[in-house]
Short mmCIF file of C-alpha atoms in Angstrom, two decimals:
data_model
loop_
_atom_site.label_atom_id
_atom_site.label_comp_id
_atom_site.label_asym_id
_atom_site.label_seq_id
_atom_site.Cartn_x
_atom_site.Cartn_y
_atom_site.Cartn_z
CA UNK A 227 0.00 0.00 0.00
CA UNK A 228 1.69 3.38 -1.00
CA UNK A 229 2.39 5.37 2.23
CA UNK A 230 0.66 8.89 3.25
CA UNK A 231 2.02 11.29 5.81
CA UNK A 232 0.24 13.45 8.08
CA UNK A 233 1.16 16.12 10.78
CA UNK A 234 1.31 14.15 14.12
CA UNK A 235 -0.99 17.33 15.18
CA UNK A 236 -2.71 20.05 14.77
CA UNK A 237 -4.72 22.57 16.22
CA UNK A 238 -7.83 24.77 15.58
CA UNK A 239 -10.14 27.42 16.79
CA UNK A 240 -14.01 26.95 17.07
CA UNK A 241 -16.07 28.15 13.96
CA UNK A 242 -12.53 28.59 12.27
CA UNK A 243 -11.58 26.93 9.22
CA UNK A 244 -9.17 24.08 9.28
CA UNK A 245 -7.05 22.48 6.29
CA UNK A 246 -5.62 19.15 7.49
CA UNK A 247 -2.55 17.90 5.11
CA UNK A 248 -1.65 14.47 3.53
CA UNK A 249 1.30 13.87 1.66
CA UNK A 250 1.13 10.92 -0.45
CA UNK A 251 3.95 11.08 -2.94
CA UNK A 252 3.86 7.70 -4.20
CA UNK A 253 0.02 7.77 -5.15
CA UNK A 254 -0.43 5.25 -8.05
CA UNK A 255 -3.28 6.35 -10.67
CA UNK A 256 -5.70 3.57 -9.26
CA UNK A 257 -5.52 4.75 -5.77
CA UNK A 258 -8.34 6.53 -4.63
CA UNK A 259 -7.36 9.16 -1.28
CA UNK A 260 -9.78 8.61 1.48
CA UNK A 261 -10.03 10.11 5.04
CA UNK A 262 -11.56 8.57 8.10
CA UNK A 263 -11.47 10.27 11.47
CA UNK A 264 -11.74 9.03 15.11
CA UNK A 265 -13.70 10.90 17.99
CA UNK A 266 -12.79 9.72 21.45
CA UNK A 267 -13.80 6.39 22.39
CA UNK A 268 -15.64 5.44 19.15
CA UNK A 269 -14.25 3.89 15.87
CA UNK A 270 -13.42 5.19 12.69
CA UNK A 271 -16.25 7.31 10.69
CA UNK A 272 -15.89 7.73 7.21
CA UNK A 273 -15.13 11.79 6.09
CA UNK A 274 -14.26 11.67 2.31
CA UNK A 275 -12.71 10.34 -0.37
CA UNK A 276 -11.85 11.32 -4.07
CA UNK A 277 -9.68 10.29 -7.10
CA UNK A 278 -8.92 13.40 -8.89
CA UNK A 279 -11.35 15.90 -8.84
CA UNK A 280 -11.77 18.14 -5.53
CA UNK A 281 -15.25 17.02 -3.41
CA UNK A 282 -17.74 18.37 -1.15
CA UNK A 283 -19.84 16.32 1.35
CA UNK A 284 -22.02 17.71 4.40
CA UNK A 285 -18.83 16.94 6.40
CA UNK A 286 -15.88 18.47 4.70
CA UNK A 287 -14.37 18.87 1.38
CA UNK A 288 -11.75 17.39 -0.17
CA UNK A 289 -8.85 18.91 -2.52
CA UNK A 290 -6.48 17.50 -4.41
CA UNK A 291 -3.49 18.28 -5.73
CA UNK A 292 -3.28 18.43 -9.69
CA UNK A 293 -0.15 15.70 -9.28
CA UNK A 294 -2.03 14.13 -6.69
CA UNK A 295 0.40 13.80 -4.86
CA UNK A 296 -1.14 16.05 -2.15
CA UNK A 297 -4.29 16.42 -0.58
CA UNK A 298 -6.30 18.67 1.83
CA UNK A 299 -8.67 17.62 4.20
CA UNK A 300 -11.05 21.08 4.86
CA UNK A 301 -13.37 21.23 7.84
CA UNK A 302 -15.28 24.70 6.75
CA UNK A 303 -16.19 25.61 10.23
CA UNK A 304 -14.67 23.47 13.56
CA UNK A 305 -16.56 22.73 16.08
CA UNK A 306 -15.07 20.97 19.12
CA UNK A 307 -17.13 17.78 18.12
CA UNK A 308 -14.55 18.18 15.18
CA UNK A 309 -11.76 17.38 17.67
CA UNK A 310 -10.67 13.87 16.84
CA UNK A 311 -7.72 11.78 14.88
CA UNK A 312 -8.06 12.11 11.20
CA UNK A 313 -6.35 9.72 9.01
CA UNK A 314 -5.55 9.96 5.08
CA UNK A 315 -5.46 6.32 3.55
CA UNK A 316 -4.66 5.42 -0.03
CA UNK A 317 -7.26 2.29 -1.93
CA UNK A 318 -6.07 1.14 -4.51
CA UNK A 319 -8.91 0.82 -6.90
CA UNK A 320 -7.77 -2.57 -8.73
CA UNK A 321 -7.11 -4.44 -4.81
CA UNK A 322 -10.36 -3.58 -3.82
CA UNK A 323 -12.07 -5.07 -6.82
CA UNK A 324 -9.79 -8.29 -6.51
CA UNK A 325 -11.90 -8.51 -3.43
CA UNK A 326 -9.53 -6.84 -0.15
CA UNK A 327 -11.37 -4.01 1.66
CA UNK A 328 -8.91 -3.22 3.79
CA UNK A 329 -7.96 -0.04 5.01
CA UNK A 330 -4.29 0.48 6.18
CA UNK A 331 -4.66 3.11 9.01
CA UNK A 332 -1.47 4.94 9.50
CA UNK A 333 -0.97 7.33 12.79
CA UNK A 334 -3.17 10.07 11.96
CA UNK A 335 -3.46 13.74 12.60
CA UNK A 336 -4.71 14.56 15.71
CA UNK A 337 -6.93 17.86 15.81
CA UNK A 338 -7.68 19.59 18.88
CA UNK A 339 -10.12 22.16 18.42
CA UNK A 340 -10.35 25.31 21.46
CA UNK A 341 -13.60 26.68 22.64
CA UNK B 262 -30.57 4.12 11.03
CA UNK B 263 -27.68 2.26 9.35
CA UNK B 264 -25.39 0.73 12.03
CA UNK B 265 -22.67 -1.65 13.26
CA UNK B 266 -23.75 -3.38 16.42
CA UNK B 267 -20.60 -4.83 18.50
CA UNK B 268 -21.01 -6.87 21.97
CA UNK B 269 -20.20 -6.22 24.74
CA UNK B 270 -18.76 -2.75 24.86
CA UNK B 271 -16.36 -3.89 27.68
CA UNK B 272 -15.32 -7.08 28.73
CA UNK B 273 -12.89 -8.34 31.43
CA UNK B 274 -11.82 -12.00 31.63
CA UNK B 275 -9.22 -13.97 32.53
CA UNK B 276 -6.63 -16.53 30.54
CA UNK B 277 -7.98 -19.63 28.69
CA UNK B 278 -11.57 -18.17 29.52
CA UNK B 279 -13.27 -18.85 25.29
CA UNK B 280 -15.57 -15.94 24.69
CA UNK B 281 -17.01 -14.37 21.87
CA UNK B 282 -17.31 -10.89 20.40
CA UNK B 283 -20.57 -9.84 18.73
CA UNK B 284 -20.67 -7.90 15.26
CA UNK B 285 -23.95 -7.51 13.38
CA UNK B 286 -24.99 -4.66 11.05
CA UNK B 287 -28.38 -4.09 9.45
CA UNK B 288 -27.21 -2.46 6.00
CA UNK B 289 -27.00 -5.62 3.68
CA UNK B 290 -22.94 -5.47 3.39
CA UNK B 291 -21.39 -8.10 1.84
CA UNK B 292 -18.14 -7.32 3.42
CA UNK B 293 -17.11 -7.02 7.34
CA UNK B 294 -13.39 -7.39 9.11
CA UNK B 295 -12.71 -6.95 12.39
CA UNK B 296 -9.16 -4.74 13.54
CA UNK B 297 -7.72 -4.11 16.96
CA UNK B 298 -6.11 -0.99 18.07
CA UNK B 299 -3.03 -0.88 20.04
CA UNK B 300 -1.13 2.47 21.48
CA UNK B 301 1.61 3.11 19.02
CA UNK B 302 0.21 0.41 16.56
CA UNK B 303 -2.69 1.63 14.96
CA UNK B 304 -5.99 -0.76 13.71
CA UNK B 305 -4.90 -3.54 12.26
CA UNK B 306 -6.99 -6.04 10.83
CA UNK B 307 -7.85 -9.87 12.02
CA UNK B 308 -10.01 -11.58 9.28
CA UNK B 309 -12.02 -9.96 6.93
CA UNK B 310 -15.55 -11.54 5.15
CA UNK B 311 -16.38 -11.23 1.57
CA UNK B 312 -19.56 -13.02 1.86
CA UNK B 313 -21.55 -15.90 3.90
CA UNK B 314 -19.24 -18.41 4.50
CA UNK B 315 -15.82 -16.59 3.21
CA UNK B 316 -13.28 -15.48 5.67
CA UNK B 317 -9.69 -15.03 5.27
CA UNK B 318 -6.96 -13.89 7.59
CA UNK B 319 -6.41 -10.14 7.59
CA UNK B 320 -2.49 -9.41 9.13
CA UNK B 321 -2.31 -10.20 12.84
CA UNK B 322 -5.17 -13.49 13.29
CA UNK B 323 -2.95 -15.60 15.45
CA UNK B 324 -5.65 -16.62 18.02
CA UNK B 325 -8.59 -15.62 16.68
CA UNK B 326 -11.56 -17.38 14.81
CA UNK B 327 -14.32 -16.12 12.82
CA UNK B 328 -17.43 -17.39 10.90
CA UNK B 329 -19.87 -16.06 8.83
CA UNK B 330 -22.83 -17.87 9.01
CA UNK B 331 -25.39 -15.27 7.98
CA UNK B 332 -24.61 -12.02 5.82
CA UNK B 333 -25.44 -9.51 9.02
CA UNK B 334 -23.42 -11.37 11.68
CA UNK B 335 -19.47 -11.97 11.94
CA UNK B 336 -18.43 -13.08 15.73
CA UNK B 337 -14.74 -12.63 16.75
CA UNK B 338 -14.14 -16.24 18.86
CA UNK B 339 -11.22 -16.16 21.10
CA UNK B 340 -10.62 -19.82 21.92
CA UNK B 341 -8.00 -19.50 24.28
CA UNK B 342 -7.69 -15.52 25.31
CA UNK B 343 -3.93 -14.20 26.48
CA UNK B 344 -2.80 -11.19 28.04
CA UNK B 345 -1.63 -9.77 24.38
CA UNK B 346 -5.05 -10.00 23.14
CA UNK B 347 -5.79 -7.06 25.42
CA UNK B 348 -6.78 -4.37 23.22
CA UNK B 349 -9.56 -2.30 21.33
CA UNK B 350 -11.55 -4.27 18.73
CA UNK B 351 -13.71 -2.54 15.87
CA UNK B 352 -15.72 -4.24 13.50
CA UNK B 353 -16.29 -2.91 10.40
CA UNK B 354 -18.89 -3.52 7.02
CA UNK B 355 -19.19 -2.18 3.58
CA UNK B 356 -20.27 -2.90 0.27
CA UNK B 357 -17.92 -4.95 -1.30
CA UNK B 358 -15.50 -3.94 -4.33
CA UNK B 359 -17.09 -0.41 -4.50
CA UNK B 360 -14.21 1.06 -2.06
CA UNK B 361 -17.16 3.29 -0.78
CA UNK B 362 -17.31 4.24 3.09
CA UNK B 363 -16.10 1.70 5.70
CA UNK B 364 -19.14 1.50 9.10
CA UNK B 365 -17.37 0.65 12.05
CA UNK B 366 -19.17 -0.61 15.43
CA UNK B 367 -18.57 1.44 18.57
CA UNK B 368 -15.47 -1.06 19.77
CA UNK B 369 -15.00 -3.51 22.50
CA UNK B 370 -12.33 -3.12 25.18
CA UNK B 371 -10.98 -6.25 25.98
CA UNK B 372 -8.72 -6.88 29.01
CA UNK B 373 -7.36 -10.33 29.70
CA UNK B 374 -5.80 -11.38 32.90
#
């Protein structure tokens, strides 16, 4: 699985914008850049993800570098439920149609957002 | 409201002592793993499930056991449970080979003694 790197941490103000980096330098075309994030005491929730094209959800948006070698994780607005480890993972598009789901969780970003 | 159901939240035991972890979810997923979480570590994951009666080991399933009997359901068994199984365990589901979003259950802390 090619490798991402992320900020060990970061830190935010409520109702302030925050841009959370990934470095993934090694990105092969098939791999699709997904973020997950985990709140305190509860498992991974799915944020984003994207291929080439920059994306919006209710949660966040996603953009990506035109190499793709980069990508930004943007949380419009924090809020201190926002305050949690967010992790950038690469799937490779071909593995997960051979049938392997599985998502390689690195060490994360963690944000910590102040009131 | 679409969910991953894991049993019991917490769970102390002792050496030897078999149990079994719940994991059911209600969205029709063909797929479901199960990962543990350990300081410094990260998740990594047992045994996955492509389907109703297909498991495979995932990277660390020395002393575990699954089964998949019916699509919703995919128990983690512990047959013989040692103090290095003490950890956090999530169980996850998704639709398989769309590399949509991952569901993950609320996690089980398990501490063997």
């Amino acid at each position: 699985d090619a490798k991402t790197t992320q900020p060990n941490s970061m830190e935010s103000n409520e109702e302030e914008p925050v841009h959370l980096p990934c470095n993934h330098s090694t990105i092969s075309g098939t791999d699709y850049i997904h973020w997950y994030r985990q709140l305190p005491s509860q498992g991974p929730e799915y944020v984003i993800h994207g291929l080439t094209s920059n994306v919006n959800n209710r949660m966040a948006s996603l953009a990506i570098a035109e190499d793709r070698k980069s990508s930004t994780l943007i949380l419009h607005r924090a809020t201190l439920r926002d305050a949690a480890v967010y992790y950038c993972i690469l799937r490779d598009r071909e593995t997960i149609q051979g049938g392997s789901e599985k998502l390689v969780f690195g060490k994360g970003t963690k944000l910590t957002v102040n009131p | 409201e679409a969910q991953v159901t894991q049993n019991p939240r917490y769970l102390i035991t002792v050496t030897g002592k078999k149990l079994t972890v719940t994991c059911s979810q209600n969205m029709n997923h063909e797929y479901m793993s199960w990962y543990r979480q350990d300081p410094g570590l990260g998740l990594r994951q047992i045994y996955y499930s492509m389907n109703v009666e297909v498991t495979d080991k995932g990277d660390v399933p020395e002393g575990y056991k699954v089964s998949r009997k019916e699509k919703r359901n995919f128990p983690l068994i512990l047959e013989s449970p040692s103090p290095n199984q003490t950890s956090l365990y999530f169980c996850a589901s998704s639709l398989r080979g769309r590399g949509t979003e991952a569901f993950f259950g609320q996690g089980t802390r398990l501490t063997v003694v």
